[in-house]
Coordinates of N, CA, C and O in Angstrom, one line a residue:
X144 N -11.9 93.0 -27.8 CA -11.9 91.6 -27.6 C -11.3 90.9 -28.8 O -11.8 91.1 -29.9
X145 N -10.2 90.1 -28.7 CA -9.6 89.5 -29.5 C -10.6 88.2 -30.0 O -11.7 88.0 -29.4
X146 N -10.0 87.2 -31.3 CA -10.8 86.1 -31.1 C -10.9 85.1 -29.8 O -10.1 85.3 -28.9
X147 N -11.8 84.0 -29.6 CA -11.8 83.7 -28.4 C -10.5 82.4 -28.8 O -10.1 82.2 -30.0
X148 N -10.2 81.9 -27.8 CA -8.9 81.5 -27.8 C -9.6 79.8 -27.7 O -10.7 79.5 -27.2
X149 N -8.6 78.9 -28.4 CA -8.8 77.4 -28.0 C -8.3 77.0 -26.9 O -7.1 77.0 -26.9
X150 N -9.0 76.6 -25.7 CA -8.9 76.2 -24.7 C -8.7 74.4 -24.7 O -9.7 73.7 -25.0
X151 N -7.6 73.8 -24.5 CA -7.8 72.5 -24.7 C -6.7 71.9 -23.1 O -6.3 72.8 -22.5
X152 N -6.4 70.7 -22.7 CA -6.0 70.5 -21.6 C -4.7 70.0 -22.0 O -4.6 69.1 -22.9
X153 N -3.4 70.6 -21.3 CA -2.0 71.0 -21.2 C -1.6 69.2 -21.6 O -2.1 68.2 -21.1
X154 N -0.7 69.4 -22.2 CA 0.4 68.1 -22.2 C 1.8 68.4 -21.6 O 2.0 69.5 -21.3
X155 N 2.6 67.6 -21.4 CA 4.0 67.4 -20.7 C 4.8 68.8 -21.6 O 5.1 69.9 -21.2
X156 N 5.0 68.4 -22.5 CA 5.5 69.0 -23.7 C 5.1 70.8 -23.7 O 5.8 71.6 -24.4
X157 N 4.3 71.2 -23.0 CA 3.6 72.8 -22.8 C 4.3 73.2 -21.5 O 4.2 74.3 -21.1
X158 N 5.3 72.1 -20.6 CA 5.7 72.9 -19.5 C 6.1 73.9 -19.7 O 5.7 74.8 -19.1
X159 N 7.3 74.3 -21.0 CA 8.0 75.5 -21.1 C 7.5 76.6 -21.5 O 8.1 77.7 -21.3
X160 N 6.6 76.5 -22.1 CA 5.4 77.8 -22.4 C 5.0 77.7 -21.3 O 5.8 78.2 -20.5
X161 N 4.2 77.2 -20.7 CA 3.2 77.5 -19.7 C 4.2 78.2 -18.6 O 3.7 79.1 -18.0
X162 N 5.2 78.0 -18.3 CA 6.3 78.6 -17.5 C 6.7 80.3 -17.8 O 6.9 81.2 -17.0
X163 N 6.7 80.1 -19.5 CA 7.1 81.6 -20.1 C 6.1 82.6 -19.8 O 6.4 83.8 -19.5
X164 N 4.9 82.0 -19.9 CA 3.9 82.9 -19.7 C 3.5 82.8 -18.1 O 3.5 83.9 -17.6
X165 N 3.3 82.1 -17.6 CA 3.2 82.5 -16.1 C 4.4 83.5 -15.8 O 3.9 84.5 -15.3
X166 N 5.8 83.5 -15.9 CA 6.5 84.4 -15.4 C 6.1 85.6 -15.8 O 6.2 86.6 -15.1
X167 N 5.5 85.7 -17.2 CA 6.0 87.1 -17.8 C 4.1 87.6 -17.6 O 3.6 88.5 -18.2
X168 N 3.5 86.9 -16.7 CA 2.3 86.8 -16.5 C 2.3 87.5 -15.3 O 1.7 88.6 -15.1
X169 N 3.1 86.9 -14.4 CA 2.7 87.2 -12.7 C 3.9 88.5 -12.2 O 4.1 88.8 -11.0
X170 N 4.8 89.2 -13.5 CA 5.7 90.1 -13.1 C 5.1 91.6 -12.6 O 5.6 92.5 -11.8
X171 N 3.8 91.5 -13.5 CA 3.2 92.9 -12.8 C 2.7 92.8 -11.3 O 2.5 93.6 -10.4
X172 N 2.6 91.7 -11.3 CA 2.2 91.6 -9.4 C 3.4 91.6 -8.5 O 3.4 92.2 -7.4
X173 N 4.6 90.7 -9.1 CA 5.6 91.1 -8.2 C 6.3 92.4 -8.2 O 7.2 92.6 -7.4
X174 N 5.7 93.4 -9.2 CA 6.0 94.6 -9.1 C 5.2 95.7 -8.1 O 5.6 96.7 -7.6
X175 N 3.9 95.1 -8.0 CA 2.7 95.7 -7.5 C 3.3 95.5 -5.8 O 3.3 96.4 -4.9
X176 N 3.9 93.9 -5.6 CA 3.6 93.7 -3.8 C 5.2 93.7 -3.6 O 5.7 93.3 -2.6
X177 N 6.0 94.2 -4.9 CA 7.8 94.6 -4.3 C 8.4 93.3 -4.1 O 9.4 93.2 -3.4
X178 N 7.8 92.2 -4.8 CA 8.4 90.9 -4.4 C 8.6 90.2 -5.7 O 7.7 90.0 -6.5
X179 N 10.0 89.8 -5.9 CA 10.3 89.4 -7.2 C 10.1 87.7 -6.9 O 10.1 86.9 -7.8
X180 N 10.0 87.6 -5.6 CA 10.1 85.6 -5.5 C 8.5 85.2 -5.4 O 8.3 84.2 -4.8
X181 N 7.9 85.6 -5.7 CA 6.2 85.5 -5.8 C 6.4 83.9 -6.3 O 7.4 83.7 -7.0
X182 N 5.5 82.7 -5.7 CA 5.5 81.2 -5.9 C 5.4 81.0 -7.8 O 6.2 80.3 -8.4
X183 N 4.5 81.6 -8.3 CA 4.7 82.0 -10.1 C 5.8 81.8 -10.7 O 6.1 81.0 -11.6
X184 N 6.9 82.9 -10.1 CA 7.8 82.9 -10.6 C 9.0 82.4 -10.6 O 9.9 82.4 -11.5
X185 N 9.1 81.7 -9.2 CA 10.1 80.6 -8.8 C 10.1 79.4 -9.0 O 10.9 78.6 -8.8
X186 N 8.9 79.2 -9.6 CA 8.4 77.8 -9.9 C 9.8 77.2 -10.8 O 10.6 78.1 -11.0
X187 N 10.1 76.3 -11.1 CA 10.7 75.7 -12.3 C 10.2 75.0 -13.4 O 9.1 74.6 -13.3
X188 N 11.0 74.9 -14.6 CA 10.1 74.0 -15.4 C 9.9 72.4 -15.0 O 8.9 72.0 -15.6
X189 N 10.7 71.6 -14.3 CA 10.6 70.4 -13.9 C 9.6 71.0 -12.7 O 8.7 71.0 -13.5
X190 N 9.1 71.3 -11.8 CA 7.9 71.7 -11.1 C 6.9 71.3 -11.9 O 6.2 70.3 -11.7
X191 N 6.6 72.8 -13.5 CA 6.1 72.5 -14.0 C 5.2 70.9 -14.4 O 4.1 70.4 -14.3
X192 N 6.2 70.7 -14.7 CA 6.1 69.3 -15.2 C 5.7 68.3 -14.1 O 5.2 67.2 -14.5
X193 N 5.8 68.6 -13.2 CA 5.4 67.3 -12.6 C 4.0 67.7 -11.8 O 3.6 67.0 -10.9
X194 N 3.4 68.6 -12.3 CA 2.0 69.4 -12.2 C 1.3 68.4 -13.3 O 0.5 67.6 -13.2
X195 N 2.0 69.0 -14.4 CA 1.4 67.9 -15.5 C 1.3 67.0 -15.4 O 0.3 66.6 -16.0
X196 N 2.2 66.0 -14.9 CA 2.3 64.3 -14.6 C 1.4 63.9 -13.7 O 0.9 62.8 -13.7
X197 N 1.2 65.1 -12.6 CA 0.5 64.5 -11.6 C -1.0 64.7 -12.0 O -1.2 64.9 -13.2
X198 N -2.2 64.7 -11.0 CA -3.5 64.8 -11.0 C -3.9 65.8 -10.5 O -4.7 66.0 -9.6
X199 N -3.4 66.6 -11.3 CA -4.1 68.1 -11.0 C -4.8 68.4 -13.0 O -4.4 67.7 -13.9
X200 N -5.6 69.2 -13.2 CA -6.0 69.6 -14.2 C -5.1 71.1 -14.2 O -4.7 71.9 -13.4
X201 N -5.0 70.5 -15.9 CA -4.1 72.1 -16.3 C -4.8 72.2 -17.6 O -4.9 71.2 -18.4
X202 N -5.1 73.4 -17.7 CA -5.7 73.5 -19.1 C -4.8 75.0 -19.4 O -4.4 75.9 -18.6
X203 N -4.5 74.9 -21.2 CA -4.1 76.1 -21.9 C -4.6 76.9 -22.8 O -4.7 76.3 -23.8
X204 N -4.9 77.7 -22.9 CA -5.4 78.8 -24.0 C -4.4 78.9 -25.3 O -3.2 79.1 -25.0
X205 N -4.5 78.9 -26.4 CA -3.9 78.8 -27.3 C -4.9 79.6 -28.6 O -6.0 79.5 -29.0
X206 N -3.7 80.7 -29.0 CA -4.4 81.7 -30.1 C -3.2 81.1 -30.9 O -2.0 81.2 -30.6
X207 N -4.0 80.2 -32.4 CA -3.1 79.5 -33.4 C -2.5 78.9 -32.7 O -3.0 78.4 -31.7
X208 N -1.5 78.6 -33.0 CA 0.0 77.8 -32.3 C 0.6 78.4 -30.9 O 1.2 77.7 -30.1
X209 N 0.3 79.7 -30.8 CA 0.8 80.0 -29.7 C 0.1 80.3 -28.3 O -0.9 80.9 -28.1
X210 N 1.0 79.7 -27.3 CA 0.4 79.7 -25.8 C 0.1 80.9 -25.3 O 1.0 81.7 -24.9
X211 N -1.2 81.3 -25.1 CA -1.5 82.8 -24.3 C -2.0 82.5 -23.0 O -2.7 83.4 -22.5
X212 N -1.9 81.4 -22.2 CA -2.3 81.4 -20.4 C -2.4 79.9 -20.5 O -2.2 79.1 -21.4
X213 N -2.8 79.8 -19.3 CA -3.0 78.4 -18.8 C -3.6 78.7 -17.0 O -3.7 79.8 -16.4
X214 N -3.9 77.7 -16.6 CA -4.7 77.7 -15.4 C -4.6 75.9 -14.8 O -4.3 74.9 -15.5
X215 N -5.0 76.0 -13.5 CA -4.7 74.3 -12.8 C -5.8 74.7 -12.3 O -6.5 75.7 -12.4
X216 N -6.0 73.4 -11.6 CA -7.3 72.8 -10.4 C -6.5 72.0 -9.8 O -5.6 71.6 -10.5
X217 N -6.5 71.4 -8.2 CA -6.3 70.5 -7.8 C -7.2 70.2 -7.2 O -7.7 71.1 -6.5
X218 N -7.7 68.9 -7.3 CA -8.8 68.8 -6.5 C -8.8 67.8 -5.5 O -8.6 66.6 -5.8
X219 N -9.3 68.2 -3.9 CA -9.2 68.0 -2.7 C -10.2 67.6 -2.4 O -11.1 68.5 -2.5
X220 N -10.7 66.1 -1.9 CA -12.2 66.2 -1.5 C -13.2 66.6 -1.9 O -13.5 65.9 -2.9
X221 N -14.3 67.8 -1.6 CA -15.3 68.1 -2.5 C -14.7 69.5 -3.1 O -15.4 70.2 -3.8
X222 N -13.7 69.8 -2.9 CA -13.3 71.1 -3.2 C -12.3 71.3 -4.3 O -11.3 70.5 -4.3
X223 N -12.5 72.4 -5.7 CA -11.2 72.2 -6.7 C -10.4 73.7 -6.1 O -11.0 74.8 -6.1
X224 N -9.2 73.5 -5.9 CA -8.3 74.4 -5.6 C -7.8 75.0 -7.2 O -7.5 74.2 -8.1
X225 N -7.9 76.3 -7.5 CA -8.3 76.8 -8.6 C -6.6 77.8 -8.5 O -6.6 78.8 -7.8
X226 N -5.6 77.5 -9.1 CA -4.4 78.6 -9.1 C -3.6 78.8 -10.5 O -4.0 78.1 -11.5
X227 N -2.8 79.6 -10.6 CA -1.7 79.8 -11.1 C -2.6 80.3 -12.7 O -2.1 79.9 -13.7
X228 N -3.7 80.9 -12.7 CA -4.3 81.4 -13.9 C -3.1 82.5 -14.2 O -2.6 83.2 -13.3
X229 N -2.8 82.6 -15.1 CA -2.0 83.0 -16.6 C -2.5 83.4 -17.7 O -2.9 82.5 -18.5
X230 N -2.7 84.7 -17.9 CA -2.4 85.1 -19.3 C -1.2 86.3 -19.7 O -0.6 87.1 -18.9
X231 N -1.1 86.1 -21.0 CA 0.2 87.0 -21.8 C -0.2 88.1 -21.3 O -1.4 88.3 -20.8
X232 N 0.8 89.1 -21.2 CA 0.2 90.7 -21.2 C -0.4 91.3 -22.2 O -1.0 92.4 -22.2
X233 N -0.1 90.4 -23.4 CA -0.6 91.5 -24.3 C -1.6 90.6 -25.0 O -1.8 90.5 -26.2
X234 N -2.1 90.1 -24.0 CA -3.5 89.3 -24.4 C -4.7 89.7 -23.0 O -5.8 89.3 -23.2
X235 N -4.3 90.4 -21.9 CA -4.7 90.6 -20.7 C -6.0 92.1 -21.3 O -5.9 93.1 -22.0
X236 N -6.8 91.5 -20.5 CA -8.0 92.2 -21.1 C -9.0 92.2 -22.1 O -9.9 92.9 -22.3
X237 N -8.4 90.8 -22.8 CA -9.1 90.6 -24.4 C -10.3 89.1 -23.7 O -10.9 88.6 -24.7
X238 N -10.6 88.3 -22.6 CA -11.5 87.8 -22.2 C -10.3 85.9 -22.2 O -10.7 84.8 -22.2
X239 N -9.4 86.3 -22.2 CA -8.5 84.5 -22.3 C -8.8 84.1 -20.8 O -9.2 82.9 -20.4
X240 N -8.5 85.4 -19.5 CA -8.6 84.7 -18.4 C -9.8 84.2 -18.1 O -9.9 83.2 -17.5
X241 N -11.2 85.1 -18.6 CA -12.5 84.3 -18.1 C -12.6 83.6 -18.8 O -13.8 83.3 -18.8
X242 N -12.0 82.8 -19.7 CA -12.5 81.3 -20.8 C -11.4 80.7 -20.2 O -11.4 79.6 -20.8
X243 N -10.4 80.8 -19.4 CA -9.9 79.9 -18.7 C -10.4 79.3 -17.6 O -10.3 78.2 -17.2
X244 N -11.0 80.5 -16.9 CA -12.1 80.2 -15.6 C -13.1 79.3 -15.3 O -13.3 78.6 -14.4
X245 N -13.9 79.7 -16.7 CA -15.1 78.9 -17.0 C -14.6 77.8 -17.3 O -14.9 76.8 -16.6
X246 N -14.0 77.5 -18.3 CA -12.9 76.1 -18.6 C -12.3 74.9 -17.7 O -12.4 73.6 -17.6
X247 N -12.0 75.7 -17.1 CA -11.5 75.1 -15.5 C -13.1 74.5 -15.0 O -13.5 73.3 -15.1
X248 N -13.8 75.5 -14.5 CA -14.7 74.9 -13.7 C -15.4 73.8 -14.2 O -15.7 72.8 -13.6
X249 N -15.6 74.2 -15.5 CA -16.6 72.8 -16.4 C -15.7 72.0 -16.4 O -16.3 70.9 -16.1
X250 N -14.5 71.8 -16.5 CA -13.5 70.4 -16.3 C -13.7 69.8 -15.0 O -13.6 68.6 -15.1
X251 N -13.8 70.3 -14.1 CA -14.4 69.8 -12.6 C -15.9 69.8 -12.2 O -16.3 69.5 -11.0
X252 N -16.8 70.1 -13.2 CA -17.9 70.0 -12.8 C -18.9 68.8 -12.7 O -19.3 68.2 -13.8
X253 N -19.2 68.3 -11.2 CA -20.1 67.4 -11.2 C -18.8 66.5 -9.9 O -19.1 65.5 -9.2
X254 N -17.8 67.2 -10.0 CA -17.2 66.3 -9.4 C -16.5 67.2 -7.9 O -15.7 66.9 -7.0
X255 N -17.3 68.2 -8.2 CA -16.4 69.3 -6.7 C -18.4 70.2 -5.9 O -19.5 70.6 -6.4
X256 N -18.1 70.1 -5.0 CA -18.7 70.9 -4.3 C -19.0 72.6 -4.6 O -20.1 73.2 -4.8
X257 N -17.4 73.2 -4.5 CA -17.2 74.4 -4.3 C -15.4 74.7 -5.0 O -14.4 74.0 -4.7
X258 N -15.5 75.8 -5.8 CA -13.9 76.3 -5.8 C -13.3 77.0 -4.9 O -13.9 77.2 -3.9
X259 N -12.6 77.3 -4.9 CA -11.5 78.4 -3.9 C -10.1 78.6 -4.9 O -9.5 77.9 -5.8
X260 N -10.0 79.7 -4.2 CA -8.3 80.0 -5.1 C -8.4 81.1 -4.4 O -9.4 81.3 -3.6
X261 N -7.3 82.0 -4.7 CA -6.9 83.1 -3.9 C -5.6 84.2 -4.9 O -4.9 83.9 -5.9
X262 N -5.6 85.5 -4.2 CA -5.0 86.7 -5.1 C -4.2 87.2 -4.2 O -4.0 86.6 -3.1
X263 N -4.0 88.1 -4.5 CA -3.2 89.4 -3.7 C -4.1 90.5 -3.4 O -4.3 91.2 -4.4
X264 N -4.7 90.7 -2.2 CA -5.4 91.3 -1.9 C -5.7 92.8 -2.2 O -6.8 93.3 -1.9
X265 N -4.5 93.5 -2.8 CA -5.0 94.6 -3.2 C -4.8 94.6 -4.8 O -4.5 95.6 -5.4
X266 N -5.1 93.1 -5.6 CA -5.0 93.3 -6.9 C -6.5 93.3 -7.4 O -7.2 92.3 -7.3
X267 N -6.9 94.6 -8.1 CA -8.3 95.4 -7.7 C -8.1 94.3 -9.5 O -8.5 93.2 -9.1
X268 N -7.9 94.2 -10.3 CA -8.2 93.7 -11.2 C -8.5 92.3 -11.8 O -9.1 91.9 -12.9
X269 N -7.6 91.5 -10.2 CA -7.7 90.0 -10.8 C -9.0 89.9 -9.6 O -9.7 88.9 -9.8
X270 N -9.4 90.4 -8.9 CA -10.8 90.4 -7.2 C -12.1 90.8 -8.5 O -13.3 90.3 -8.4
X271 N -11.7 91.9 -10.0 CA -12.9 92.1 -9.7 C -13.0 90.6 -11.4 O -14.2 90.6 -11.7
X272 N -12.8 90.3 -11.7 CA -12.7 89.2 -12.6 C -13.2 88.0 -11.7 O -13.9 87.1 -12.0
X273 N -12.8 88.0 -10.8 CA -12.9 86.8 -9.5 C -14.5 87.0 -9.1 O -15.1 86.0 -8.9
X274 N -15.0 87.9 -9.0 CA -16.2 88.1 -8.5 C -17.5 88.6 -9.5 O -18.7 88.7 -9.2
X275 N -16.9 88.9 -10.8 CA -17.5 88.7 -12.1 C -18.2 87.0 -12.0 O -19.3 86.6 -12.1
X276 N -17.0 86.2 -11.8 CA -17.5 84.7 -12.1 C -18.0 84.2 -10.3 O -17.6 83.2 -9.7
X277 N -18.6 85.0 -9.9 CA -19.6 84.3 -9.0 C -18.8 84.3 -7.5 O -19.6 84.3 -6.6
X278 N -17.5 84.2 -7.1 CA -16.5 84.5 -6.1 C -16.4 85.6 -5.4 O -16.2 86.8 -5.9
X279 N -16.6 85.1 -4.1 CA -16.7 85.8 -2.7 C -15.4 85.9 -2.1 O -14.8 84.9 -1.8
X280 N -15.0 86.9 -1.8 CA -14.0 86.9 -0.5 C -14.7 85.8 0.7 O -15.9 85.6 0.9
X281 N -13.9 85.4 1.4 CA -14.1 84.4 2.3 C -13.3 84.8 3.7 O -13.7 84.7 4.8
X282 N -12.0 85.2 3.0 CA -10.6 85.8 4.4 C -9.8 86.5 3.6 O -10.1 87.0 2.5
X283 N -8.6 86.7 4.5 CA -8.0 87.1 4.6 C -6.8 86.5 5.2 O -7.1 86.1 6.4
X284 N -5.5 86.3 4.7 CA -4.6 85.4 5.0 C -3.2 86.0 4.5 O -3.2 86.4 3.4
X285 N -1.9 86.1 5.6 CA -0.6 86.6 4.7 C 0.0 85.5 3.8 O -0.3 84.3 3.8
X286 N 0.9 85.9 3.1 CA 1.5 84.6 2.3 C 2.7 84.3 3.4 O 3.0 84.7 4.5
X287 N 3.1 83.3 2.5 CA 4.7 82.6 3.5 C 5.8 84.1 3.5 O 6.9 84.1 4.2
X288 N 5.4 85.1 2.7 CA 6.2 86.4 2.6 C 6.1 87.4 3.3 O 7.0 88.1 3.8
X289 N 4.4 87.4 3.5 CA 4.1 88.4 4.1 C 3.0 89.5 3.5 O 2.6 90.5 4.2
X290 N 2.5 89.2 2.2 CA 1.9 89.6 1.2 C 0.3 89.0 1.5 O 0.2 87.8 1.6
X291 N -1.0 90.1 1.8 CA -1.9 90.0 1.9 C -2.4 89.6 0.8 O -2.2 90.0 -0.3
X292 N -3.6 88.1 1.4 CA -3.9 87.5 0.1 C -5.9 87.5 0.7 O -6.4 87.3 1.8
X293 N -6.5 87.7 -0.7 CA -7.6 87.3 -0.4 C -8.0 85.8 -0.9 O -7.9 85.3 -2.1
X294 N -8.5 85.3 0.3 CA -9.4 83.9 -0.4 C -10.7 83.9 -1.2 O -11.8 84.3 -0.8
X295 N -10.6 83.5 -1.8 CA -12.4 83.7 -2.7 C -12.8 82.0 -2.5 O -12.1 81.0 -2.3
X296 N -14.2 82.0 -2.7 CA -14.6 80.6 -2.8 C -15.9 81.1 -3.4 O -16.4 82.2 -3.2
X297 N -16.3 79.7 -4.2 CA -17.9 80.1 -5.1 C -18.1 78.7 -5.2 O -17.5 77.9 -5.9
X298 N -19.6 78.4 -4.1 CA -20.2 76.9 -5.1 C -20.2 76.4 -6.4 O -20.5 76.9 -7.5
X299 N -19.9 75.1 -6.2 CA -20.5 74.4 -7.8 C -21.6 74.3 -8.2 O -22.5 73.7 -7.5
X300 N -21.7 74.8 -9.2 CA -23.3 75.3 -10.0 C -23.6 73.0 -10.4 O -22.8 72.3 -10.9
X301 N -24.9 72.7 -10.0 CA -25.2 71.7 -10.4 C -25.3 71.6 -11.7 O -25.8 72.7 -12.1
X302 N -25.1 70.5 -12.9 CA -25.5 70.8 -13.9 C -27.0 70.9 -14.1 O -27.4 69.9 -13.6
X303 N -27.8 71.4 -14.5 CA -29.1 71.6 -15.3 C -29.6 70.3 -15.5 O -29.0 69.8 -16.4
X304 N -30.5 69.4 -15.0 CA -30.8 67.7 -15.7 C -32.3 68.3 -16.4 O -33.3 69.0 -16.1
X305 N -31.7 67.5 -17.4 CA -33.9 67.5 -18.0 C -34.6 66.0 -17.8 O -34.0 65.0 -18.1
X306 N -35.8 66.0 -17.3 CA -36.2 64.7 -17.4 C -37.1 64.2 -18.8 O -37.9 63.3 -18.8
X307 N -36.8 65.0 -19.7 CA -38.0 65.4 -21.1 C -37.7 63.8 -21.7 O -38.2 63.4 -22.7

């Protein structure tokens, strides 16, 4: 376990990292499902960016100065749509993606019902991290490719009130 990472919420200015590391993030998966056009990686940095601009939550992980992942929410109604979690490879395993998880959720907490997000169905690594933090499979669904994807979804934990 490396140190834990500063978790703070993305500015305009972080599109091109957050881009570097999503690609060089999401390549072992398009290795894993044979598909180099995975949505991760085709994204653009003006895409990026206008993720940022818009009303979605993007939060970054940062060890020192430099960007090691990032993660979004968009949030629909009572529900925060939970995607594009990112970390470095050579930060993968050291705990950045579950302090981006938790991160995320507490950024939306009080204001969502339930999460959802979704993987690649036979990525035995990012399902069992997904179900570490309280997420169920829910379905089963192909992508626009053809690539089996599982959906997870996990209620929002109420905060704790004291009446003391």
């Amino acid at each position: 376990m490396s140190a834990e990472a500063n978790i703070v919420p993305a500015g305009i200015l972080d599109a091109g990292e957050i881009l570097t590391v999503q690609r060089v993030a999401y390549l072992s998966e398009a290795q894993h499902y044979t598909d180099p056009f995975l949505p991760p990686l085709t994204e653009t940095v003006d895409e990026v960016a206008a993720v940022l601009a818009g009303p979605s939550i993007v939060l970054v992980a940062r060890l020192g100065h430099r960007l090691v992942g990032s993660v979004r929410a968009h949030l629909d109604g009572d529900t925060a749509h939970v995607g594009r979690l990112s970390v470095a490879p050579d930060q993968q395993g050291r705990g950045v993606g579950a302090q981006l998880l938790t991160a995320i959720e507490r950024a939306c907490a009080g204001r969502v019902a339930r999460f959802t997000l979704f993987t690649g169905a036979d990525s035995a690594h990012n399902l069992r991290l997904y179900e570490r933090h309280g997420y169920r499979i829910v379905a089963h669904r192909p992508s626009p490719r053809g690539i089996s994807l599982a959906v997870l979804e996990k209620p929002a934990v109420s905060p704790v009130r004291s009446d003391a």
